[in-house]
XYZ file of C-alpha atoms in Angstrom:
760
model
C -58.112 -37.735 -50.581
C -56.759 -35.282 -53.079
C -59.050 -32.752 -54.716
C -58.434 -34.420 -58.105
C -59.752 -37.711 -56.664
C -62.925 -35.973 -55.442
C -63.548 -34.478 -58.810
C -63.278 -37.931 -60.383
C -65.848 -39.411 -57.869
C -68.160 -36.545 -58.418
C -67.884 -36.958 -62.162
C -68.670 -40.722 -61.841
C -71.705 -40.124 -59.736
C -73.053 -37.458 -62.101
C -72.554 -39.840 -64.952
C -74.372 -42.687 -63.213
C -77.247 -40.489 -62.254
C -77.417 -39.216 -65.860
C -77.483 -42.736 -67.242
C -80.210 -43.760 -64.698
C -82.470 -40.828 -65.546
C -81.859 -41.320 -69.264
C -82.902 -44.987 -69.051
C -86.210 -43.933 -67.477
C -87.003 -41.246 -70.177
C -87.376 -43.279 -73.308
C -91.146 -42.409 -73.717
C -93.443 -39.488 -72.540
C -95.246 -41.791 -70.133
C -91.998 -42.507 -68.497
C -92.183 -39.175 -66.747
C -95.101 -40.317 -64.638
C -93.236 -43.318 -63.810
C -90.302 -41.365 -62.661
C -92.376 -39.349 -60.275
C -94.001 -42.501 -58.861
C -90.609 -44.246 -58.461
C -89.275 -41.193 -56.630
C -92.228 -41.191 -54.287
C -91.693 -44.903 -53.647
C -88.069 -44.289 -52.894
C -88.899 -41.563 -50.362
C -91.499 -43.709 -48.675
C -89.039 -46.541 -48.388
C -86.301 -44.328 -46.954
C -88.671 -42.873 -44.354
C -89.767 -46.234 -43.217
C -86.085 -47.268 -42.756
C -85.341 -44.227 -40.688
C -88.393 -44.812 -38.480
C -87.291 -48.410 -37.818
C -83.804 -47.150 -36.816
C -85.177 -44.551 -34.431
C -87.463 -47.053 -32.693
C -84.513 -49.489 -32.245
C -82.239 -46.880 -30.779
C -84.849 -45.637 -28.339
C -85.571 -49.207 -27.194
C -81.809 -49.784 -26.520
C -81.546 -46.565 -24.369
C -84.659 -47.578 -22.278
C -83.185 -50.927 -21.610
C -79.865 -49.347 -20.456
C -81.701 -47.042 -18.016
C -83.603 -50.014 -16.531
C -80.345 -51.970 -16.088
C -78.611 -48.921 -14.276
C -81.509 -48.488 -11.906
C -81.340 -52.177 -10.944
C -77.584 -51.871 -10.259
C -78.069 -48.865 -8.102
C -80.593 -50.763 -6.005
C -77.958 -53.529 -5.563
C -75.362 -51.029 -4.422
C -77.702 -49.433 -1.925
C -78.418 -52.910 -0.423
C -74.660 -53.696 -0.257
C -73.937 -50.495 1.548
C -76.505 -51.152 4.121
C -75.193 -54.678 4.642
C -71.592 -53.337 5.118
C -72.803 -50.708 7.553
C -74.444 -53.481 9.642
C -71.256 -55.522 9.507
C -68.946 -52.598 10.705
C -71.310 -51.945 13.608
C -70.920 -55.522 14.623
C -67.125 -55.462 14.351
C -66.944 -52.294 16.536
C -69.017 -53.936 19.070
C -66.743 -56.994 19.116
C -63.632 -54.819 19.349
C -64.859 -53.074 22.423
C -65.375 -56.498 24.087
C -61.743 -57.673 22.998
C -60.151 -54.461 24.527
C -61.408 -55.437 27.905
C -59.643 -58.851 27.611
C -56.013 -57.182 27.413
C -55.151 -57.996 30.999
C -55.895 -61.696 30.530
C -52.959 -62.012 28.081
C -50.202 -60.556 30.402
C -49.022 -63.926 31.463
C -48.796 -65.053 27.870
C -46.666 -62.078 26.827
C -44.252 -62.725 29.775
C -44.061 -66.361 28.745
C -43.316 -65.310 25.165
C -40.492 -62.988 26.396
C -38.976 -65.726 28.477
C -39.269 -68.088 25.560
C -37.343 -65.550 23.274
C -34.626 -65.120 25.856
C -34.337 -68.886 26.258
C -34.262 -69.303 22.458
C -31.391 -66.746 22.154
C -29.679 -68.529 25.053
C -30.114 -71.944 23.398
C -28.890 -70.566 20.097
C -25.731 -69.110 21.671
C -25.433 -71.802 24.379
C -22.131 -73.128 23.024
C -20.545 -69.632 23.173
C -22.157 -68.754 26.571
C -21.045 -71.910 28.386
C -17.551 -71.852 26.722
C -16.706 -68.028 26.988
C -13.564 -68.604 29.184
C -12.322 -71.453 26.908
C -13.012 -69.546 23.708
C -11.364 -66.422 25.102
C -8.253 -68.392 25.980
C -8.070 -69.917 22.527
C -8.598 -66.564 20.841
C -5.886 -65.073 22.956
C -3.435 -67.629 21.602
C -4.573 -66.916 18.091
C -3.901 -63.259 18.543
C -0.458 -63.964 19.995
C 0.324 -66.266 17.099
C -0.709 -63.516 14.684
C -3.678 -65.547 13.339
C -5.739 -62.394 13.356
C -8.577 -63.544 10.962
C -9.344 -66.610 12.981
C -9.157 -64.634 16.244
C -11.507 -62.027 14.848
C -13.963 -64.685 13.848
C -14.132 -66.106 17.463
C -14.461 -62.552 18.848
C -17.283 -61.769 16.441
C -19.189 -64.950 17.469
C -18.807 -64.080 21.184
C -19.843 -60.464 20.505
C -22.900 -61.566 18.590
C -24.008 -63.878 21.367
C -23.528 -61.124 23.922
C -25.344 -58.463 21.791
C -28.258 -60.901 21.133
C -28.749 -61.464 24.838
C -28.339 -57.829 25.691
C -31.004 -57.032 23.074
C -33.447 -59.462 24.785
C -32.802 -57.633 28.117
C -33.293 -54.348 26.234
C -36.750 -55.517 25.114
C -37.779 -56.107 28.721
C -37.711 -52.786 30.636
C -38.624 -54.676 33.783
C -35.511 -56.842 33.687
C -33.283 -56.406 36.699
C -30.379 -54.090 36.179
C -28.190 -56.402 38.105
C -28.823 -59.143 35.537
C -27.461 -56.905 32.854
C -24.428 -56.078 34.901
C -23.890 -59.769 35.519
C -24.149 -60.487 31.756
C -21.647 -57.727 30.983
C -19.187 -59.038 33.581
C -19.555 -62.599 32.141
C -18.694 -61.348 28.709
C -15.922 -58.952 29.855
C -13.178 -61.107 28.332
C -14.596 -60.448 24.944
C -13.925 -56.743 25.267
C -10.361 -57.376 26.375
C -9.917 -59.666 23.343
C -11.195 -57.013 21.088
C -8.863 -54.475 22.515
C -5.943 -56.889 22.183
C -6.901 -57.581 18.612
C -7.189 -53.933 17.756
C -3.706 -53.221 19.252
C -2.252 -55.872 16.954
C -4.034 -54.455 13.969
C -3.067 -50.890 14.601
C 0.630 -51.988 15.246
C 0.661 -53.551 11.785
C -1.135 -50.698 10.204
C 1.255 -48.204 11.685
C 4.121 -50.167 10.002
C 2.133 -50.560 6.792
C 4.868 -49.166 4.494
C 7.519 -51.485 5.865
C 5.328 -54.605 6.218
C 3.746 -54.271 2.708
C 7.220 -54.357 1.089
C 7.775 -57.992 2.440
C 4.451 -59.442 3.545
C 1.434 -57.627 2.028
C -0.804 -60.544 3.164
C -0.571 -59.266 6.741
C -1.966 -55.883 5.660
C -4.607 -57.510 3.698
C -5.764 -59.594 6.709
C -5.906 -56.506 8.815
C -7.975 -54.686 6.198
C -10.337 -57.669 5.916
C -10.952 -57.494 9.639
C -11.495 -53.734 9.448
C -14.065 -54.153 6.658
C -15.812 -56.958 8.774
C -16.153 -54.535 11.620
C -17.453 -51.786 9.274
C -20.254 -54.196 8.134
C -21.071 -55.135 11.775
C -21.205 -51.384 12.625
C -23.630 -50.849 9.767
C -25.912 -53.638 11.018
C -25.778 -52.242 14.539
C -26.769 -48.782 13.300
C -29.665 -50.255 11.370
C -30.836 -52.142 14.482
C -30.560 -49.048 16.501
C -32.617 -47.116 13.929
C -35.252 -49.919 14.056
C -35.372 -50.686 17.773
C -33.329 -48.148 19.548
C -30.796 -50.741 20.853
C -27.106 -50.480 20.206
C -24.235 -52.327 22.107
C -21.994 -50.130 24.159
C -18.890 -50.644 21.945
C -20.659 -49.941 18.681
C -19.910 -48.462 16.273
C -16.220 -49.144 16.515
C -15.428 -47.133 13.307
C -12.200 -49.036 12.651
C -11.810 -47.636 9.150
C -11.606 -44.086 10.532
C -9.192 -45.393 13.174
C -7.146 -47.051 10.465
C -6.703 -43.619 8.686
C -5.951 -42.019 11.966
C -3.173 -44.596 12.613
C -1.681 -44.095 9.167
C -1.741 -40.394 9.588
C -0.020 -40.593 13.040
C 2.706 -42.886 11.606
C 3.337 -40.493 8.690
C 3.605 -37.591 11.190
C 6.107 -39.560 13.307
C 8.077 -40.412 10.104
C 8.322 -36.777 9.145
C 9.077 -35.673 12.676
C 11.806 -38.265 12.901
C 13.574 -36.946 9.863
C 15.081 -34.027 11.940
C 18.374 -35.625 12.906
C 20.547 -32.637 13.955
C 20.186 -29.349 15.694
C 20.627 -26.090 13.754
C 23.090 -24.828 16.395
C 25.476 -27.741 15.811
C 25.276 -28.191 12.054
C 25.087 -25.438 9.480
C 23.720 -27.822 6.904
C 20.975 -29.148 9.184
C 18.142 -27.939 7.047
C 19.574 -29.379 3.954
C 19.947 -32.760 5.580
C 16.505 -32.565 7.224
C 14.677 -31.640 3.988
C 16.662 -34.224 1.880
C 15.616 -36.910 4.426
C 12.003 -35.759 4.090
C 12.135 -35.873 0.258
C 13.744 -39.320 0.195
C 11.231 -40.668 2.722
C 8.281 -39.216 0.789
C 9.613 -40.534 -2.569
C 10.363 -43.950 -1.169
C 7.134 -44.442 0.794
C 4.774 -43.124 -1.901
C 6.488 -45.281 -4.533
C 5.727 -48.303 -2.339
C 2.169 -47.119 -1.964
C 1.845 -46.732 -5.691
C 3.423 -50.087 -6.496
C 2.256 -52.273 -3.616
C -0.381 -50.705 -1.405
C -3.036 -49.921 -4.049
C -3.715 -53.656 -4.835
C -3.966 -54.385 -1.049
C -6.453 -51.615 -0.035
C -10.106 -51.546 -1.068
C -10.625 -49.071 -4.034
C -12.840 -46.649 -1.949
C -9.919 -46.163 0.411
C -8.210 -44.197 -2.383
C -5.044 -44.971 -0.603
C -2.597 -43.252 -2.899
C -4.228 -39.896 -2.595
C -4.926 -40.464 1.075
C -1.259 -41.180 1.826
C -0.159 -38.255 -0.337
C -2.493 -35.846 1.602
C -1.183 -37.263 4.926
C 2.449 -36.618 3.884
C 1.544 -33.248 2.475
C -0.211 -32.104 5.647
C 2.563 -33.495 7.915
C 5.268 -31.806 5.828
C 3.213 -28.535 5.820
C 3.081 -28.724 9.638
C 6.786 -29.473 9.934
C 7.739 -26.556 7.662
C 5.509 -24.165 9.552
C 7.173 -25.152 12.855
C 10.598 -24.680 11.316
C 9.789 -21.300 10.051
C 8.129 -20.194 13.392
C 10.651 -21.649 15.810
C 13.934 -21.685 13.975
C 16.073 -18.715 13.170
C 16.620 -19.302 9.480
C 19.670 -17.745 7.932
C 19.779 -16.523 4.334
C 21.167 -19.792 3.131
C 18.504 -21.596 5.062
C 15.805 -19.552 3.370
C 17.382 -20.435 -0.033
C 17.350 -24.103 0.902
C 13.690 -23.879 2.095
C 12.372 -21.992 -0.960
C 14.357 -24.128 -3.351
C 12.986 -27.272 -1.812
C 9.456 -25.968 -2.020
C 10.062 -25.185 -5.658
C 11.256 -28.700 -6.235
C 8.581 -30.408 -4.058
C 6.248 -31.029 -7.025
C 8.997 -31.589 -9.481
C 10.298 -34.933 -10.874
C 12.546 -35.551 -7.853
C 9.583 -35.578 -5.498
C 5.807 -35.808 -6.026
C 6.174 -35.432 -9.767
C 8.288 -38.508 -9.997
C 7.074 -41.215 -12.510
C 7.033 -43.585 -9.481
C 4.599 -41.331 -7.522
C 2.728 -39.145 -10.089
C 0.891 -36.892 -7.727
C -0.665 -33.586 -8.671
C 0.066 -31.222 -5.776
C -3.015 -29.010 -6.629
C -5.248 -32.054 -5.604
C -3.831 -32.148 -2.053
C -5.593 -28.939 -0.827
C -3.693 -25.988 0.538
C -0.033 -25.532 -0.527
C 2.839 -26.535 1.820
C 3.410 -22.965 2.765
C 0.948 -20.031 2.525
C 1.799 -17.364 -0.102
C 2.074 -14.625 2.597
C 4.640 -16.740 4.493
C 6.639 -17.361 1.242
C 6.573 -13.548 0.552
C 7.832 -13.030 4.061
C 10.635 -15.416 3.607
C 11.484 -13.879 0.263
C 11.532 -10.440 1.816
C 13.630 -11.781 4.693
C 16.083 -13.398 2.290
C 16.223 -10.312 0.010
C 16.876 -7.994 3.027
C 19.649 -10.344 4.375
C 21.233 -10.746 0.859
C 21.111 -7.058 0.276
C 23.008 -6.441 3.527
C 25.459 -9.054 2.712
C 26.060 -7.640 -0.776
C 26.435 -4.173 0.641
C 28.969 -5.410 3.196
C 30.959 -7.354 0.533
C 30.935 -4.428 -1.858
C 32.098 -2.141 0.913
C 35.000 -4.463 1.775
C 35.907 -4.844 -1.937
C 35.938 -1.056 -2.397
C 37.957 -0.639 0.777
C 40.544 -3.267 -0.450
C 40.788 -1.396 -3.802
C 41.220 1.992 -2.137
C 43.925 0.563 0.094
C 45.665 -0.667 -3.060
C 45.442 2.831 -4.539
C 47.240 4.322 -1.561
C 49.937 1.620 -1.566
C 53.160 1.439 -3.588
C 51.843 -1.660 -5.404
C 50.834 -1.278 -9.023
C 47.620 -2.764 -10.314
C 47.724 -6.227 -11.837
C 49.184 -6.147 -15.396
C 49.442 -10.003 -15.933
C 47.259 -9.466 -19.030
C 49.416 -6.525 -20.235
C 46.632 -4.047 -19.376
C 46.382 -2.516 -15.874
C 43.329 -3.893 -14.099
C 42.125 -5.187 -10.813
C 40.222 -8.344 -9.831
C 37.292 -6.347 -8.399
C 34.981 -6.360 -11.516
C 35.259 -10.115 -11.878
C 34.652 -10.597 -8.105
C 31.713 -8.209 -8.165
C 29.883 -9.961 -10.995
C 30.722 -13.341 -9.631
C 29.024 -12.506 -6.290
C 26.107 -11.037 -8.220
C 25.773 -14.044 -10.532
C 26.033 -16.387 -7.556
C 23.139 -14.631 -5.852
C 20.999 -14.564 -9.037
C 21.738 -18.269 -9.699
C 20.836 -19.142 -6.122
C 17.604 -17.107 -6.439
C 16.741 -18.847 -9.754
C 16.633 -22.101 -7.872
C 13.676 -20.643 -5.963
C 11.763 -19.724 -9.120
C 11.768 -17.242 -11.886
C 9.977 -14.640 -9.805
C 12.713 -14.667 -7.182
C 15.422 -14.597 -9.888
C 13.780 -11.394 -11.331
C 13.749 -9.810 -7.892
C 17.320 -10.658 -7.127
C 18.377 -9.515 -10.659
C 16.738 -6.107 -9.867
C 18.547 -6.049 -6.451
C 21.934 -6.766 -7.994
C 21.455 -4.084 -10.718
C 20.488 -1.565 -8.125
C 23.479 -2.427 -5.958
C 25.712 -2.332 -8.930
C 24.482 1.239 -9.756
C 24.981 2.300 -6.184
C 28.431 0.699 -6.205
C 29.362 2.739 -9.251
C 28.525 5.994 -7.386
C 30.655 4.876 -4.434
C 33.533 3.975 -6.827
C 33.276 7.377 -8.500
C 33.323 9.288 -5.145
C 36.314 7.158 -4.002
C 38.475 7.893 -7.077
C 37.497 11.533 -7.012
C 38.765 11.609 -3.457
C 41.884 9.890 -4.561
C 42.317 12.361 -7.415
C 41.929 15.236 -4.921
C 44.528 13.769 -2.647
C 46.965 13.300 -5.508
C 46.714 16.930 -6.721
C 47.292 18.267 -3.179
C 50.828 17.065 -3.531
C 51.837 15.553 -6.861
C 54.923 14.130 -5.374
C 52.876 11.684 -3.477
C 50.792 8.716 -4.833
C 53.223 7.911 -7.542
C 51.012 5.111 -8.836
C 48.211 7.581 -9.659
C 48.541 7.105 -13.496
C 48.618 3.240 -13.267
C 45.619 3.315 -10.894
C 43.602 5.582 -13.205
C 44.458 3.439 -16.189
C 43.296 0.337 -14.251
C 40.114 2.205 -13.330
C 39.403 3.027 -16.970
C 39.949 -0.630 -17.942
C 37.892 -1.836 -15.009
C 34.973 0.373 -16.093
C 35.170 -1.187 -19.641
C 35.016 -4.601 -17.918
C 32.003 -3.578 -15.871
C 30.342 -2.398 -19.066
C 31.092 -5.697 -20.764
C 29.630 -7.619 -17.830
C 26.553 -5.471 -17.958
C 26.227 -6.029 -21.670
C 26.684 -9.764 -21.129
C 23.952 -9.745 -18.548
C 21.689 -7.918 -20.899
C 22.087 -10.774 -23.369
C 22.045 -13.746 -21.081
C 19.380 -12.524 -18.668
C 17.167 -10.739 -21.173
C 14.263 -13.014 -19.928
C 14.534 -11.385 -16.463
C 13.594 -7.952 -17.808
C 14.606 -4.774 -15.914
C 16.017 -3.345 -19.168
C 15.837 0.195 -17.651
C 18.014 -0.842 -14.763
C 20.557 -2.429 -17.091
C 20.728 0.774 -19.166
C 21.188 2.779 -15.997
C 24.116 0.631 -14.888
C 25.638 0.876 -18.359
C 25.334 4.677 -18.310
C 26.829 4.842 -14.781
C 29.952 3.015 -15.638
C 30.310 4.729 -19.039
C 30.083 8.064 -17.243
C 32.719 6.853 -14.678
C 35.001 5.652 -17.516
C 34.857 9.069 -19.212
C 35.500 10.791 -15.874
C 38.394 8.427 -15.123
C 39.796 9.258 -18.618
C 39.470 12.941 -17.768
C 41.341 12.441 -14.478
C 43.992 10.450 -16.205
C 44.574 13.299 -18.663
C 44.834 15.854 -15.951
C 48.520 15.096 -15.406
C 49.646 15.649 -19.067
C 47.372 18.668 -19.410
C 48.783 20.082 -16.208
C 52.278 19.619 -17.527
C 51.129 21.351 -20.835
C 49.408 24.214 -19.199
C 52.059 26.776 -20.048
C 52.368 25.680 -23.668
C 48.559 25.775 -24.032
C 48.609 29.350 -22.593
C 51.127 30.378 -25.206
C 48.831 29.451 -28.097
C 47.474 32.302 -30.219
C 49.309 35.043 -28.300
C 51.588 37.849 -29.394
C 54.572 35.599 -28.516
C 53.061 32.851 -30.604
C 52.659 35.275 -33.494
C 56.236 36.456 -33.323
C 57.742 32.940 -32.881
C 59.533 31.419 -35.839
C 58.658 27.821 -35.108
C 55.722 26.070 -33.477
C 57.559 25.269 -30.399
C 54.502 25.202 -28.090
C 52.656 22.643 -30.362
C 55.767 20.536 -30.711
C 55.870 20.466 -26.890
C 52.229 19.505 -26.698
C 52.517 16.771 -29.418
C 55.725 15.306 -27.787
C 54.135 15.251 -24.332
C 51.033 13.528 -25.609
C 53.114 11.066 -27.448
C 55.180 10.358 -24.283
C 52.153 9.851 -22.209
C 50.398 8.030 -25.048
C 53.200 5.411 -25.202
C 52.464 4.567 -21.567
C 48.690 4.626 -22.213
C 49.025 2.387 -25.326
C 50.938 -0.234 -23.264
C 48.556 -0.401 -20.338
C 45.117 0.663 -21.677
C 42.830 -1.570 -23.627
C 42.845 -0.482 -27.255
C 39.406 1.173 -27.351
C 40.193 2.999 -24.131
C 43.601 4.021 -25.474
C 42.127 5.398 -28.674
C 39.408 7.198 -26.873
C 41.773 8.667 -24.277
C 44.046 10.032 -26.993
C 41.103 11.416 -28.994
C 39.836 13.207 -25.843
C 43.329 14.548 -25.233
C 43.434 16.042 -28.738
C 39.957 17.375 -28.397
C 40.963 19.115 -25.160
C 43.919 20.659 -26.912
C 41.748 21.688 -29.844
C 39.124 23.173 -27.529
C 41.848 25.059 -25.595
C 43.224 26.252 -28.936
C 39.778 27.389 -30.185
C 38.970 28.971 -26.911
C 42.270 30.900 -27.124
C 41.346 32.194 -30.595
C 37.951 33.268 -29.417
C 39.147 34.792 -26.106
C 42.417 36.500 -27.136
C 42.608 40.201 -27.999
C 44.916 39.360 -30.817
C 43.835 41.182 -33.944
C 45.656 41.346 -37.318
C 46.228 44.712 -39.009
C 47.081 43.517 -42.493
C 46.568 40.682 -44.911
C 50.199 39.674 -44.437
C 49.641 39.253 -40.727
C 46.491 37.237 -41.339
C 48.343 35.029 -43.875
C 51.283 34.477 -41.444
C 48.768 33.631 -38.622
C 46.996 31.202 -40.917
C 50.313 29.511 -41.823
C 51.337 29.203 -38.186
C 47.861 27.890 -37.247
C 48.031 25.391 -40.082
C 51.487 24.134 -38.973
C 50.222 23.714 -35.407
C 47.203 21.687 -36.561
C 49.423 19.634 -38.895
C 51.759 18.764 -36.067
C 48.869 17.636 -33.914
C 46.995 15.832 -36.766
C 50.128 13.762 -37.529
C 49.836 12.432 -34.018
C 46.183 11.639 -34.689
C 46.898 9.734 -37.763
C 48.572 6.995 -35.781
C 45.199 6.332 -34.123
C 43.019 6.226 -37.216
C 43.368 2.478 -37.617
C 41.464 1.843 -34.404
C 38.597 4.213 -35.239
C 35.344 2.446 -36.367
C 34.294 3.177 -39.967
C 31.073 2.809 -42.013
C 30.625 1.212 -45.382
C 31.871 4.333 -47.074
C 35.076 4.251 -45.025
C 34.167 7.265 -42.930
C 34.662 7.225 -39.174
C 31.559 6.342 -37.242
C 30.833 8.881 -34.629
C 28.101 8.615 -32.056
C 25.341 11.302 -31.898
C 26.491 12.372 -28.483
C 30.215 12.516 -29.184
C 32.340 15.199 -30.919
C 33.604 14.343 -34.417
C 37.454 14.684 -33.959
C 38.263 14.724 -37.705
C 35.682 17.374 -38.244
C 37.088 19.334 -35.417
C 40.502 19.346 -37.077
C 38.885 20.765 -40.112
C 37.637 23.698 -38.122
C 41.147 25.070 -37.936
C 41.798 24.484 -41.682
C 38.618 26.559 -42.416
C 39.641 29.241 -39.819
C 42.875 29.570 -41.785
C 40.782 30.001 -44.920
C 38.728 32.625 -43.193
C 41.953 34.555 -42.315
C 43.335 34.312 -45.893
C 40.049 35.006 -47.655
C 39.551 38.401 -49.442
C 36.916 40.637 -47.989
C 34.712 40.472 -51.116
C 34.672 36.668 -50.913
C 33.935 36.487 -47.244
C 30.180 35.842 -47.662
C 30.793 32.704 -49.681
C 33.479 31.522 -47.255
C 31.041 32.019 -44.353
C 28.381 29.956 -46.118
C 30.817 27.107 -46.592
C 31.992 27.338 -42.980
C 28.466 27.213 -41.594
C 27.528 24.363 -43.788
C 30.440 22.274 -42.612
C 30.144 23.282 -38.921
C 26.438 23.873 -38.265
C 26.875 24.035 -34.510
C 28.866 27.202 -34.691
C 27.070 30.180 -33.117
C 26.716 33.658 -34.617
C 28.844 35.126 -31.808
C 31.652 32.578 -32.361
C 31.571 33.260 -36.044
C 31.610 37.070 -35.412
C 34.651 36.747 -33.202
C 36.552 34.805 -35.925
C 35.722 37.654 -38.432
C 36.604 40.275 -35.852
C 40.168 38.786 -35.513
C 40.767 39.620 -39.211
C 40.891 43.315 -38.322
C 39.473 44.424 -41.656
C 35.776 44.032 -40.925
C 33.403 46.181 -38.721
C 31.834 43.765 -36.306
C 29.703 44.840 -33.352
C 29.605 41.798 -31.043
C 26.796 43.347 -29.137
C 24.584 43.905 -32.254
C 25.359 41.671 -35.232
C 22.694 43.387 -37.321
C 25.038 46.325 -37.610
C 27.845 46.701 -40.192
C 29.328 43.444 -41.455
C 27.714 41.422 -38.742
C 24.544 41.275 -40.868
C 26.398 38.957 -43.300
C 26.683 36.480 -40.520
C 22.969 36.629 -39.756
C 22.201 36.195 -43.429
C 24.325 33.085 -43.572
C 22.971 31.658 -40.324
C 19.339 32.186 -41.380
C 19.930 30.230 -44.569
C 21.232 27.237 -42.575
C 18.367 27.342 -40.036
C 16.767 23.824 -39.354
C 19.792 21.758 -40.340
C 20.911 18.931 -38.119
C 23.820 20.195 -36.043
C 26.702 17.799 -36.059
C 28.734 18.147 -32.828
C 32.151 19.695 -33.037
C 34.238 21.518 -30.458
C 32.167 24.585 -31.250
C 29.425 22.976 -29.092
C 31.847 22.755 -26.161
C 33.502 26.161 -26.383
C 31.858 29.275 -24.970
C 31.964 32.742 -26.077
C 33.081 35.287 -23.509
C 32.466 38.894 -24.754
C 34.436 40.207 -21.848
C 37.662 39.108 -23.380
C 37.116 41.268 -26.452
């Protein structure tokens, strides 16, 4: 109850008590009455408590009396039981001594049991021969269920009689032998029936397609035998007796027969010898695939309803095929000498084994991971991969060597390179990349990992081939310049080589796009750089002939004869020669190669020219000489620049219309401007030289202080100490250079021209 409820009850009791007391206190004499009433109340309550105590005590006393009586009864009962047990023990001792009087009764009971078993199986016992003959006919007619029923009845009769003999240790051994001989036809019938069953089970796949009832009958017999085995095992556990032919374990035998039939089917798929047919492995593995797909489809569609669920026949068959195929593949690898194409076939087949064309087919639907170990251990797969990679590497090396030898033989012949596409080129780049693509595509059939490995191999071989190609054409170049009257196709060959390098680069770039998922970007970049370097080297070799022809004209630049000449005959000769060769180049070089070749040719001329300016002892004595030299230099550069203008259309430009120049290449237009500014340095008054130097250094930040000092020294009116620029007018150069410190240095020909103080 809540505290509030208790307060209400207490209040009510207090009110009641107050009213009672108030009712008794109407007069002074009522006080005496109250005391008397209180005394009477106490007396009454005391009497009530006394009565309750007496009643309770009386009840306890009676319970004790009853318990004592019950204990007496228990003691008496125990004494009676003790007396009875003693009597029983005495009687048992007397019965024990009567055991030998019942021996005859026991023997009679045993004979009665044997006779009872004999009577129960009398029909089978007396008609064993007849039943055996009838059962044999049933087996021959294929009525296996009826035959098995007869055999089971005979076996049960025999086993019951044998059990009775087993229970009588004193039974004559000859009687047991006689009984076994009498029932010997039963064992033969069982063997014959088993032979028929196993024949049908071995042909399960074929039979179940047409007459699944036959397999069902065989399985029913097997399951009957399993139940009989179970009962025999139970009886052995209970009595120790078990017939000699039990347990038969026909279910285990059934799986063994199925496994053997699967192994034979896989073994039988090898129809040719590897020494006679190059495609033997392809044929062999294809037959295995078709057999597996066909048989497991039948199992999935027809065998599952026929077999008991606990047989799990689909997975059981899949494991059998898996294990048999694994054994077959292991034997092939261990005993056959697999060639590279055989390894590809094997690894490709292993890759496709769990795919939709085999176990992954909708008609089969088997997860290979549930079948245990893979068909081939990973270490063996790695060994095959290494073996294939080594063989393929050798084949590629041999092929590339032959291809290079063919190309070198064409170089030495009188036959020009192919120009069916206008440009000189050879078939080698296409052939090289076709053979590489073929190997990568073949490897991709064996899985992405193998494709990546083969991609790396091909890139490595391509890089190595580029080095061999470079060495070969350098040898060819050396042979040419031993006697320039020989190897008249040198220029066409070099042009073809330049174009071929561009095609190699295009193929590499195409690979980088299409095969980006295979990685190895560093190797791709390496191949690109290799062929780009060879292309530039080939261009340099190609230009050796015109530069050789121009050697004398180049030597005449910025000399005393050049200073005294009225016209720029040397530069006209240089431009005409370049134009002559350029016409041939334009016809047979791809446009980007032609443009770059002619740019390189001009840069070489400009470098020679700048080197001549820096190296010559030519020094002017007057402003007039400087002005004439500047005019002559300007005329020379104008002649050469007119030639360059014809190539401007092919030069890449940016959004502002300015030519795009790679960071690692020399800017040809800026290099032309060098000579314009040199002319300005020559014409400039001495008091304006500081400003002109500042402009020069800003435009050509890669010029060195020594180069700039040599240019000023040529003027002849300035005091320049090339060994110590801090002295005299050389300090102006240092001041200008220090102001331009830290600027990005655009590459011009100054970066490629050395300063040789010894020429001063």
